[in-house]
Amino acid sequence: DELERKTMSCLFCFSKERLSSSEVKGKYGGAYAPFIHNNNTYDITMCQAPCKETLCWLGAMTCFCPAQVHMRHKALNHVEPGSGWSNYKCCQGYFGGCCCLQPGSMCESTCPVPCMCLEACLCPGAAVSATSNVIRERYQLGLDEDDVRLIRCSNCLFFFSMCLSVISCLTECEGDDALASCVNTISDVVFCCVSGCMTAQVNHEINFREQMGTPQREEMERW
């Protein structure tokens, strides 16, 4: 509870209002568009995840790639039990593709685990969000206030660090380089924590639903 209170005190400067239409544009923002008006939410918020699912939170941060591979497999088989990796494709198709690299046409069916490892390493943010969205879509879950604040905080730090990195490349001031390095480190730490929170949140939801005995859908509509 104390950790949750301190975390939220750092996020009060970010709006808790639902994501606006401008924030759900593009490939990444558009992946959240179908869920912004859903009233139901995850059983726990991302800020509660470190206390409710401590081991999963720590494991997702320290062993990111294996944790994401495990959680994607767990989420896919929760939605369609016994399906293994048969429904896997890059980022589950939520973020589209680029030129000839399109989800579902990159050998996912023949090499799902290696492809998932590459996804987690090369597109870590999208990998975490895609697994979360699999469960959101299954149960029509929206974004709660903590989700919105954490996403905005992480995005703000990411873009701020990018701007500082560009400035440091264009100037010769040592102070700019030091500031950019500091902000990049903070941004990386925040991203790591948020990713761990989202992973733990998904893990808790799956366990929560299975304990409730929620009937599983026989066929996934997206795939």
mmCIF file of C-alpha atoms in Angstrom:
data_model
loop_
_atom_site.group_PDB
_atom_site.id
_atom_site.type_symbol
_atom_site.label_atom_id
_atom_site.label_comp_id
_atom_site.label_asym_id
_atom_site.label_seq_id
_atom_site.Cartn_x
_atom_site.Cartn_y
_atom_site.Cartn_z
ATOM 1 C CA ASP A 1 0.000 0.000 0.000
ATOM 2 C CA GLU A 2 2.827 2.414 0.816
ATOM 3 C CA LEU A 3 4.542 1.622 -2.490
ATOM 4 C CA GLU A 4 1.275 2.158 -4.324
ATOM 5 C CA ARG A 5 0.693 5.508 -2.565
ATOM 6 C CA LYS A 6 4.186 6.782 -3.409
ATOM 7 C CA THR A 7 3.867 5.643 -7.001
ATOM 8 C CA MET A 8 0.565 7.420 -7.470
ATOM 9 C CA SER A 9 1.919 10.626 -5.910
ATOM 10 C CA CYS A 10 4.481 10.735 -8.741
ATOM 11 C CA LEU A 11 1.764 10.298 -11.364
ATOM 12 C CA PHE A 12 -0.695 12.980 -10.234
ATOM 13 C CA CYS A 13 0.787 15.442 -12.738
ATOM 14 C CA PHE A 14 -0.520 13.224 -15.563
ATOM 15 C CA SER A 15 -4.175 13.320 -16.505
ATOM 16 C CA LYS A 16 -6.351 10.392 -15.488
ATOM 17 C CA GLU A 17 -8.932 11.164 -18.181
ATOM 18 C CA ARG A 18 -9.555 8.655 -20.929
ATOM 19 C CA LEU A 19 -7.133 8.719 -23.821
ATOM 20 C CA SER A 20 -8.162 11.311 -26.380
ATOM 21 C CA SER A 21 -8.639 10.635 -30.076
ATOM 22 C CA SER A 22 -5.255 12.222 -30.809
ATOM 23 C CA GLU A 23 -3.563 9.804 -28.394
ATOM 24 C CA VAL A 24 -4.948 6.718 -30.119
ATOM 25 C CA LYS A 25 -3.672 7.584 -33.573
ATOM 26 C CA GLY A 26 -0.871 5.752 -35.330
ATOM 27 C CA LYS A 27 0.046 2.096 -35.004
ATOM 28 C CA TYR A 28 0.806 2.097 -31.274
ATOM 29 C CA GLY A 29 -1.986 4.366 -30.084
ATOM 30 C CA GLY A 30 -4.468 2.783 -32.461
ATOM 31 C CA ALA A 31 -4.034 -0.567 -30.741
ATOM 32 C CA TYR A 32 -5.764 0.883 -27.666
ATOM 33 C CA ALA A 33 -8.569 2.594 -29.603
ATOM 34 C CA PRO A 34 -11.035 -0.340 -29.418
ATOM 35 C CA PHE A 35 -10.764 -0.438 -25.622
ATOM 36 C CA ILE A 36 -10.903 3.217 -24.498
ATOM 37 C CA HIS A 37 -14.695 3.232 -24.072
ATOM 38 C CA ASN A 38 -14.945 -0.109 -22.245
ATOM 39 C CA ASN A 39 -16.033 0.311 -18.640
ATOM 40 C CA ASN A 40 -14.769 -3.008 -17.251
ATOM 41 C CA THR A 41 -11.109 -3.082 -16.232
ATOM 42 C CA TYR A 42 -8.477 -5.548 -15.053
ATOM 43 C CA ASP A 43 -9.039 -6.962 -11.560
ATOM 44 C CA ILE A 44 -5.973 -5.040 -10.330
ATOM 45 C CA THR A 45 -4.410 -1.839 -11.618
ATOM 46 C CA MET A 46 -0.828 -1.658 -12.808
ATOM 47 C CA CYS A 47 0.093 0.291 -9.671
ATOM 48 C CA GLN A 48 -1.267 -2.541 -7.532
ATOM 49 C CA ALA A 49 0.612 -5.200 -9.499
ATOM 50 C CA PRO A 50 3.995 -4.898 -7.683
ATOM 51 C CA CYS A 51 2.279 -5.631 -4.355
ATOM 52 C CA LYS A 52 -0.260 -8.192 -5.589
ATOM 53 C CA GLU A 53 2.047 -10.077 -7.981
ATOM 54 C CA THR A 54 5.517 -9.287 -6.611
ATOM 55 C CA LEU A 55 7.381 -12.308 -7.956
ATOM 56 C CA CYS A 56 5.887 -11.964 -11.431
ATOM 57 C CA TRP A 57 6.680 -8.229 -11.454
ATOM 58 C CA LEU A 58 10.309 -8.821 -10.487
ATOM 59 C CA GLY A 59 10.661 -11.743 -12.869
ATOM 60 C CA ALA A 60 9.277 -9.760 -15.799
ATOM 61 C CA MET A 61 11.836 -7.005 -15.202
ATOM 62 C CA THR A 62 14.881 -9.201 -14.612
ATOM 63 C CA CYS A 63 14.124 -11.846 -17.279
ATOM 64 C CA PHE A 64 12.181 -9.782 -19.794
ATOM 65 C CA CYS A 65 12.403 -11.956 -22.903
ATOM 66 C CA PRO A 66 11.588 -15.336 -21.262
ATOM 67 C CA ALA A 67 8.801 -13.682 -19.268
ATOM 68 C CA GLN A 68 7.168 -12.285 -22.411
ATOM 69 C CA VAL A 69 7.436 -15.594 -24.259
ATOM 70 C CA HIS A 70 5.823 -17.395 -21.307
ATOM 71 C CA MET A 71 3.060 -14.805 -20.879
ATOM 72 C CA ARG A 72 2.129 -14.738 -24.558
ATOM 73 C CA HIS A 73 1.838 -18.527 -24.566
ATOM 74 C CA LYS A 74 -0.180 -18.411 -21.354
ATOM 75 C CA ALA A 75 -2.515 -15.712 -22.693
ATOM 76 C CA LEU A 76 -3.108 -17.448 -26.030
ATOM 77 C CA ASN A 77 -3.845 -20.754 -24.343
ATOM 78 C CA HIS A 78 -6.110 -19.077 -21.804
ATOM 79 C CA VAL A 79 -8.223 -17.666 -24.626
ATOM 80 C CA GLU A 80 -8.144 -20.907 -26.607
ATOM 81 C CA PRO A 81 -7.070 -23.806 -24.354
ATOM 82 C CA GLY A 82 -4.750 -26.328 -25.927
ATOM 83 C CA SER A 83 -3.960 -24.170 -28.937
ATOM 84 C CA GLY A 84 -0.235 -24.006 -28.158
ATOM 85 C CA TRP A 85 1.396 -21.477 -30.470
ATOM 86 C CA SER A 86 -1.040 -22.018 -33.357
ATOM 87 C CA ASN A 87 -2.637 -18.567 -32.893
ATOM 88 C CA TYR A 88 0.634 -16.696 -32.536
ATOM 89 C CA LYS A 89 1.704 -13.964 -34.902
ATOM 90 C CA CYS A 90 3.943 -10.949 -34.457
ATOM 91 C CA CYS A 91 2.393 -8.611 -31.863
ATOM 92 C CA GLN A 92 -0.842 -10.536 -32.550
ATOM 93 C CA GLY A 93 -1.504 -8.135 -35.425
ATOM 94 C CA TYR A 94 -2.382 -5.215 -33.166
ATOM 95 C CA PHE A 95 0.322 -2.902 -34.488
ATOM 96 C CA GLY A 96 0.265 -3.690 -38.184
ATOM 97 C CA GLY A 97 3.410 -4.237 -40.198
ATOM 98 C CA CYS A 98 5.979 -2.423 -42.294
ATOM 99 C CA CYS A 99 6.366 -2.922 -46.060
ATOM 100 C CA CYS A 100 6.930 -6.641 -46.664
ATOM 101 C CA LEU A 101 7.099 -7.423 -42.933
ATOM 102 C CA GLN A 102 3.509 -8.191 -42.050
ATOM 103 C CA PRO A 103 2.192 -10.100 -39.013
ATOM 104 C CA GLY A 104 1.330 -13.669 -39.954
ATOM 105 C CA SER A 105 3.713 -13.821 -42.906
ATOM 106 C CA MET A 106 7.063 -13.938 -41.120
ATOM 107 C CA CYS A 107 7.399 -17.688 -40.449
ATOM 108 C CA GLU A 108 5.449 -17.440 -37.180
ATOM 109 C CA SER A 109 3.614 -20.687 -37.922
ATOM 110 C CA THR A 110 6.825 -22.686 -38.403
ATOM 111 C CA CYS A 111 9.065 -20.958 -35.830
ATOM 112 C CA PRO A 112 6.748 -19.338 -33.273
ATOM 113 C CA VAL A 113 9.078 -19.390 -30.268
ATOM 114 C CA PRO A 114 12.121 -17.891 -32.065
ATOM 115 C CA CYS A 115 9.815 -15.282 -33.635
ATOM 116 C CA MET A 116 8.373 -14.450 -30.222
ATOM 117 C CA CYS A 117 11.891 -14.086 -28.802
ATOM 118 C CA LEU A 118 12.784 -11.668 -31.602
ATOM 119 C CA GLU A 119 9.549 -9.746 -30.990
ATOM 120 C CA ALA A 120 10.339 -9.376 -27.286
ATOM 121 C CA CYS A 121 13.917 -8.259 -27.996
ATOM 122 C CA LEU A 122 13.285 -5.937 -30.947
ATOM 123 C CA CYS A 123 9.825 -4.566 -30.042
ATOM 124 C CA PRO A 124 9.625 -4.864 -26.237
ATOM 125 C CA GLY A 125 6.891 -2.294 -25.701
ATOM 126 C CA ALA A 126 4.674 -3.697 -28.436
ATOM 127 C CA ALA A 127 5.259 -7.249 -27.187
ATOM 128 C CA VAL A 128 4.041 -6.421 -23.673
ATOM 129 C CA SER A 129 1.069 -4.405 -24.942
ATOM 130 C CA ALA A 130 0.038 -7.097 -27.418
ATOM 131 C CA THR A 131 -0.208 -9.735 -24.685
ATOM 132 C CA SER A 132 -2.205 -7.310 -22.542
ATOM 133 C CA ASN A 133 -4.534 -6.577 -25.465
ATOM 134 C CA VAL A 134 -5.195 -10.296 -26.026
ATOM 135 C CA ILE A 135 -6.805 -10.405 -22.578
ATOM 136 C CA ARG A 136 -8.433 -6.979 -23.008
ATOM 137 C CA GLU A 137 -10.096 -8.147 -26.204
ATOM 138 C CA ARG A 138 -11.207 -11.452 -24.688
ATOM 139 C CA TYR A 139 -12.985 -9.792 -21.759
ATOM 140 C CA GLN A 140 -13.657 -6.349 -23.303
ATOM 141 C CA LEU A 141 -11.562 -4.565 -20.686
ATOM 142 C CA GLY A 142 -10.842 -0.852 -20.796
ATOM 143 C CA LEU A 143 -8.070 1.310 -19.365
ATOM 144 C CA ASP A 144 -8.314 2.398 -15.727
ATOM 145 C CA GLU A 145 -6.911 5.654 -14.341
ATOM 146 C CA ASP A 146 -3.595 4.107 -13.304
ATOM 147 C CA ASP A 147 -3.140 2.543 -16.739
ATOM 148 C CA VAL A 148 -3.659 5.879 -18.464
ATOM 149 C CA ARG A 149 -1.325 7.760 -16.117
ATOM 150 C CA LEU A 150 1.459 5.184 -16.367
ATOM 151 C CA ILE A 151 1.207 5.017 -20.156
ATOM 152 C CA ARG A 152 1.327 8.817 -20.401
ATOM 153 C CA CYS A 153 4.248 9.029 -17.977
ATOM 154 C CA SER A 154 6.251 6.403 -19.863
ATOM 155 C CA ASN A 155 5.497 7.995 -23.251
ATOM 156 C CA CYS A 156 6.389 11.466 -21.969
ATOM 157 C CA LEU A 157 9.768 10.313 -20.690
ATOM 158 C CA PHE A 158 10.461 8.388 -23.893
ATOM 159 C CA PHE A 159 9.823 11.363 -26.186
ATOM 160 C CA PHE A 160 11.641 13.743 -23.832
ATOM 161 C CA SER A 161 14.697 11.480 -23.874
ATOM 162 C CA MET A 162 14.544 11.313 -27.677
ATOM 163 C CA CYS A 163 14.471 15.111 -27.933
ATOM 164 C CA LEU A 164 17.421 15.467 -25.572
ATOM 165 C CA SER A 165 19.378 12.831 -27.492
ATOM 166 C CA VAL A 166 18.854 14.759 -30.727
ATOM 167 C CA ILE A 167 19.889 18.021 -29.046
ATOM 168 C CA SER A 168 23.032 16.420 -27.610
ATOM 169 C CA CYS A 169 23.970 15.198 -31.103
ATOM 170 C CA LEU A 170 23.594 18.686 -32.555
ATOM 171 C CA THR A 171 25.508 20.530 -29.848
ATOM 172 C CA GLU A 172 28.932 20.147 -28.275
ATOM 173 C CA CYS A 173 27.915 21.039 -24.733
ATOM 174 C CA GLU A 174 28.917 18.306 -22.276
ATOM 175 C CA GLY A 175 25.999 19.216 -20.051
ATOM 176 C CA ASP A 176 23.522 18.234 -22.764
ATOM 177 C CA ASP A 177 25.115 14.805 -23.102
ATOM 178 C CA ALA A 178 25.006 14.231 -19.351
ATOM 179 C CA LEU A 179 21.372 15.366 -19.117
ATOM 180 C CA ALA A 180 20.351 13.214 -22.081
ATOM 181 C CA SER A 181 22.093 10.193 -20.562
ATOM 182 C CA CYS A 182 20.370 10.778 -17.223
ATOM 183 C CA VAL A 183 16.907 11.128 -18.782
ATOM 184 C CA ASN A 184 17.506 8.061 -20.981
ATOM 185 C CA THR A 185 18.353 6.034 -17.892
ATOM 186 C CA ILE A 186 15.236 7.255 -16.078
ATOM 187 C CA SER A 187 13.126 6.498 -19.151
ATOM 188 C CA ASP A 188 14.553 2.979 -19.377
ATOM 189 C CA VAL A 189 13.904 2.324 -15.683
ATOM 190 C CA VAL A 190 10.316 3.607 -15.941
ATOM 191 C CA PHE A 191 9.709 1.504 -19.057
ATOM 192 C CA CYS A 192 11.104 -1.554 -17.281
ATOM 193 C CA CYS A 193 8.844 -0.979 -14.264
ATOM 194 C CA VAL A 194 5.735 -0.289 -16.364
ATOM 195 C CA SER A 195 6.390 -3.387 -18.484
ATOM 196 C CA GLY A 196 6.744 -5.442 -15.324
ATOM 197 C CA CYS A 197 3.514 -3.991 -13.956
ATOM 198 C CA MET A 198 1.605 -4.736 -17.164
ATOM 199 C CA THR A 199 2.954 -8.290 -17.310
ATOM 200 C CA ALA A 200 2.058 -8.936 -13.672
ATOM 201 C CA GLN A 201 -1.389 -7.431 -14.246
ATOM 202 C CA VAL A 202 -2.037 -9.830 -17.134
ATOM 203 C CA ASN A 203 -0.769 -12.803 -15.138
ATOM 204 C CA HIS A 204 -3.063 -11.913 -12.230
ATOM 205 C CA GLU A 205 -6.076 -11.516 -14.541
ATOM 206 C CA ILE A 206 -5.541 -14.892 -16.170
ATOM 207 C CA ASN A 207 -5.204 -16.615 -12.794
ATOM 208 C CA PHE A 208 -8.199 -14.676 -11.461
ATOM 209 C CA ARG A 209 -10.421 -15.662 -14.395
ATOM 210 C CA GLU A 210 -9.366 -19.295 -14.252
ATOM 211 C CA GLN A 211 -10.062 -19.456 -10.525
ATOM 212 C CA MET A 212 -13.532 -18.038 -11.224
ATOM 213 C CA GLY A 213 -14.046 -20.758 -13.805
ATOM 214 C CA THR A 214 -14.828 -18.300 -16.582
ATOM 215 C CA PRO A 215 -15.982 -20.223 -19.653
ATOM 216 C CA GLN A 216 -13.391 -20.084 -22.418
ATOM 217 C CA ARG A 217 -14.273 -18.975 -25.909
ATOM 218 C CA GLU A 218 -13.932 -21.875 -28.323
ATOM 219 C CA GLU A 219 -12.623 -19.775 -31.178
ATOM 220 C CA MET A 220 -10.653 -16.522 -31.203
ATOM 221 C CA GLU A 221 -12.388 -13.978 -33.397
ATOM 222 C CA ARG A 222 -9.220 -12.103 -34.329
ATOM 223 C CA TRP A 223 -7.409 -15.214 -35.644
#
